Amino acid sequence: SQTIHQWPATLVQPVGSPLSLECTVEGTSNPNLYWYRQAAGRGLQLLFYSVGIGQISSEVPQNLSASRPQDRQFILSSKKLLLSDSGFYLCAWSAGTLSYEQYFGPGTRLTVT
Amino acid sequence: AQKVTQAQTEISVVEKEDVTLDCVYETRDTTYYLFWYKQPPSGELVFLIRRNSFDEQNEISGRYSWNFQKSTSSFNFTITASQVVDSAVYFCALSELYNQGGKLIFGQGTELSVKP
């Protein structure tokens, strides 16, 4: 069966510090991978998605970036965090490029102070 | 343009009541998929159901049922005999078949509170 891991679970970082959130998927090959942010107020904002190694599409211009160094690894990064980067970050995977359901990881709660 | 509207921001019911969560969508495509997700207080989104645009049959899974009506562009979710464990935020989502990357368009969510 497939599982998705995210770490860390919670993170408190000062403004201007770097960020690295990691997501890995087990039990599947060549998944589509997604990063979402959920700010207070519940809406889910798609940040990045990837359909293959090294292929990253950005949905929202911001000071975050994403990378996919391996088939089942997806990393969200920032060189300098802003207060507005606080939120709940969710990684998800799906089985292909068509409209399959996405399965979500446990999330990382980031607080920028 | 694709859009999903969940007009109910918050719903509060007493345990054992039935509750319906509304979802209205907009799309220009004839082939699309609709989804419901549950987000309990722990935060992880849990996939509940996927329906394609060619299948308008209602679906029932235990206390959960879904009513898909293309004529009104709605995909409503009913919980029968609600329980405290049903308390969560519920999201409806839409995906057009050939959209790039299999992206989902989410509604803003409905927060359901079931009180004992």
XYZ file of C-alpha atoms in Angstrom:
229
model
C 0.000 0.000 0.000
C 1.058 3.566 -0.547
C 2.047 5.941 2.216
C 3.102 9.551 2.230
C 5.382 11.101 4.807
C 6.020 14.718 5.661
C 8.445 16.236 8.099
C 8.779 18.028 10.296
C 5.289 18.034 11.770
C 5.684 21.488 13.300
C 8.248 24.199 12.793
C 8.816 27.631 14.287
C 11.240 29.776 12.323
C 12.280 33.429 12.533
C 11.699 35.826 9.683
C 14.558 35.711 7.203
C 15.599 32.152 7.987
C 15.676 29.399 5.358
C 13.108 26.642 5.040
C 13.171 23.061 3.874
C 10.132 20.798 4.085
C 10.357 17.268 2.816
C 7.753 14.883 1.462
C 8.276 11.283 0.417
C 5.919 8.698 -1.013
C 6.246 4.938 -0.685
C 4.618 2.128 -2.591
C 4.140 3.787 -5.975
C 6.210 4.863 -8.960
C 6.194 8.094 -10.938
C 3.473 9.787 -8.906
C 2.288 13.323 -9.471
C 3.305 15.366 -6.435
C 1.766 18.534 -5.041
C 2.462 21.168 -2.396
C -0.458 23.076 -0.895
C -0.645 25.788 1.728
C -3.613 26.254 3.989
C -3.709 29.576 5.790
C -6.173 30.503 8.508
C -9.584 30.524 6.902
C -9.247 27.024 5.492
C -8.758 27.589 1.759
C -6.268 25.258 0.097
C -3.830 27.008 -2.199
C -1.864 24.915 -4.685
C 1.745 26.096 -4.659
C 3.620 23.632 -6.874
C 3.078 20.398 -8.685
C 5.400 17.953 -10.379
C 4.703 15.270 -12.972
C 8.242 13.855 -12.955
C 11.789 14.173 -11.648
C 13.082 17.693 -12.113
C 9.747 18.904 -13.509
C 8.215 21.613 -11.350
C 5.264 23.848 -12.142
C 4.587 26.893 -10.011
C 1.060 28.056 -9.468
C 1.639 31.124 -7.339
C 4.637 33.489 -7.571
C 6.216 33.865 -4.145
C 9.466 33.400 -2.293
C 9.056 29.633 -2.126
C 10.538 27.065 -4.476
C 10.161 23.336 -4.949
C 12.405 20.555 -6.167
C 11.999 16.895 -7.004
C 15.432 15.293 -6.801
C 14.089 11.747 -6.808
C 10.961 10.084 -8.152
C 9.177 9.959 -4.814
C 10.702 12.953 -3.030
C 9.345 16.474 -3.117
C 10.977 19.361 -1.282
C 9.617 22.812 -0.516
C 12.199 25.494 0.190
C 12.701 29.134 0.892
C 15.885 31.161 1.219
C 14.300 33.789 3.473
C 10.989 33.274 5.212
C 8.376 36.006 5.490
C 5.701 36.341 8.150
C 3.143 35.631 5.441
C 4.663 32.193 4.872
C 3.089 30.944 8.083
C 0.508 28.255 7.518
C -0.200 24.573 7.222
C 1.700 22.920 4.380
C 0.328 19.788 2.838
C 1.993 17.445 0.387
C -0.116 15.170 -1.799
C 0.375 12.549 -4.482
C -1.779 11.114 -7.234
C -1.418 8.191 -9.588
C -1.082 10.024 -12.884
C -1.682 13.011 -15.064
C -5.395 12.407 -15.469
C -7.885 13.328 -12.817
C -7.111 10.828 -10.145
C -7.783 11.501 -6.523
C -4.979 12.972 -4.502
C -3.795 11.514 -1.216
C -2.462 13.870 1.393
C 0.289 13.683 3.957
C -0.086 14.673 7.610
C 1.074 18.241 6.992
C 3.628 20.616 8.488
C 2.470 23.509 10.625
C 4.885 26.407 10.043
C 4.935 29.493 12.233
C 7.187 32.333 11.176
C 7.973 34.685 14.061
C -13.142 28.735 -15.794
C -13.347 26.145 -13.066
C -14.859 27.032 -9.730
C -16.235 25.229 -6.689
C -18.560 26.941 -4.248
C -19.406 25.678 -0.792
C -21.786 28.325 0.437
C -22.104 26.912 3.946
C -19.140 28.123 5.962
C -20.131 26.459 9.209
C -22.849 24.010 10.200
C -23.684 22.911 13.711
C -25.939 19.946 14.453
C -26.760 17.726 17.374
C -25.693 14.123 17.285
C -28.011 11.797 15.319
C -29.311 14.589 13.118
C -28.934 14.269 9.353
C -26.897 16.979 7.663
C -26.301 17.911 4.024
C -23.245 19.759 2.813
C -23.760 21.644 -0.428
C -21.329 21.881 -3.321
C -21.893 23.753 -6.581
C -19.328 23.700 -9.360
C -18.606 25.466 -12.640
C -16.765 24.003 -15.590
C -16.819 24.284 -19.375
C -15.689 20.708 -19.906
C -18.050 17.822 -20.486
C -15.706 15.357 -18.814
C -14.691 16.101 -15.269
C -14.389 14.564 -11.825
C -15.769 15.623 -8.485
C -14.336 14.789 -5.089
C -15.088 15.120 -1.397
C -12.415 15.263 1.293
C -12.640 15.323 5.084
C -10.180 17.282 7.218
C -10.446 16.302 10.898
C -8.814 18.447 13.604
C -5.543 16.548 13.098
C -5.203 18.332 9.753
C -4.677 15.546 7.245
C -7.113 15.561 4.343
C -8.850 12.235 3.899
C -10.202 11.243 0.490
C -13.876 10.214 0.630
C -15.170 9.827 -2.911
C -14.560 10.520 -6.596
C -17.336 10.693 -9.198
C -17.021 11.227 -12.931
C -19.329 13.441 -14.934
C -20.913 10.527 -16.790
C -22.114 8.762 -13.690
C -25.020 10.502 -12.024
C -26.020 7.607 -9.844
C -26.222 8.477 -6.202
C -23.763 6.651 -4.012
C -24.132 5.441 -0.468
C -21.373 4.289 1.841
C -22.572 3.531 5.321
C -23.912 6.772 6.810
C -22.521 8.805 3.905
C -24.361 9.483 0.670
C -23.693 11.689 -2.317
C -26.181 13.282 -4.702
C -24.738 14.317 -8.067
C -27.006 16.409 -10.311
C -25.529 17.719 -13.542
C -28.651 19.792 -14.264
C -27.910 21.972 -11.253
C -24.112 21.471 -11.232
C -24.277 20.205 -7.696
C -22.590 17.387 -5.809
C -24.060 17.360 -2.323
C -22.941 15.213 0.587
C -25.300 13.919 3.263
C -24.337 12.390 6.578
C -27.133 10.392 8.159
C -27.376 10.073 11.929
C -24.353 12.288 12.489
C -21.819 11.458 15.164
C -19.331 13.562 17.095
C -16.509 11.924 15.091
C -17.973 13.492 11.948
C -16.875 16.914 13.209
C -14.410 18.187 10.619
C -13.981 20.525 7.694
C -15.282 19.031 4.459
C -13.977 20.052 1.064
C -15.533 19.564 -2.335
C -13.170 19.589 -5.337
C -13.306 19.522 -9.135
C -10.860 18.349 -11.777
C -11.288 18.506 -15.521
C -10.123 15.328 -17.257
C -7.233 16.716 -19.231
C -6.145 19.564 -17.018
C -2.403 19.861 -16.790
C -0.960 17.975 -13.851
C -4.244 16.549 -12.605
C -4.865 19.609 -10.476
C -7.831 19.846 -8.142
C -9.870 22.990 -7.633
C -11.100 23.073 -4.049
C -14.048 24.867 -2.511
C -13.498 26.888 0.640
C -14.739 24.105 2.864
C -17.627 23.648 5.279
C -16.864 23.238 8.953
C -19.231 20.716 10.499
C -19.625 20.620 14.251
C -21.580 17.719 15.712
C -22.477 18.236 19.345
C -23.326 15.396 21.730
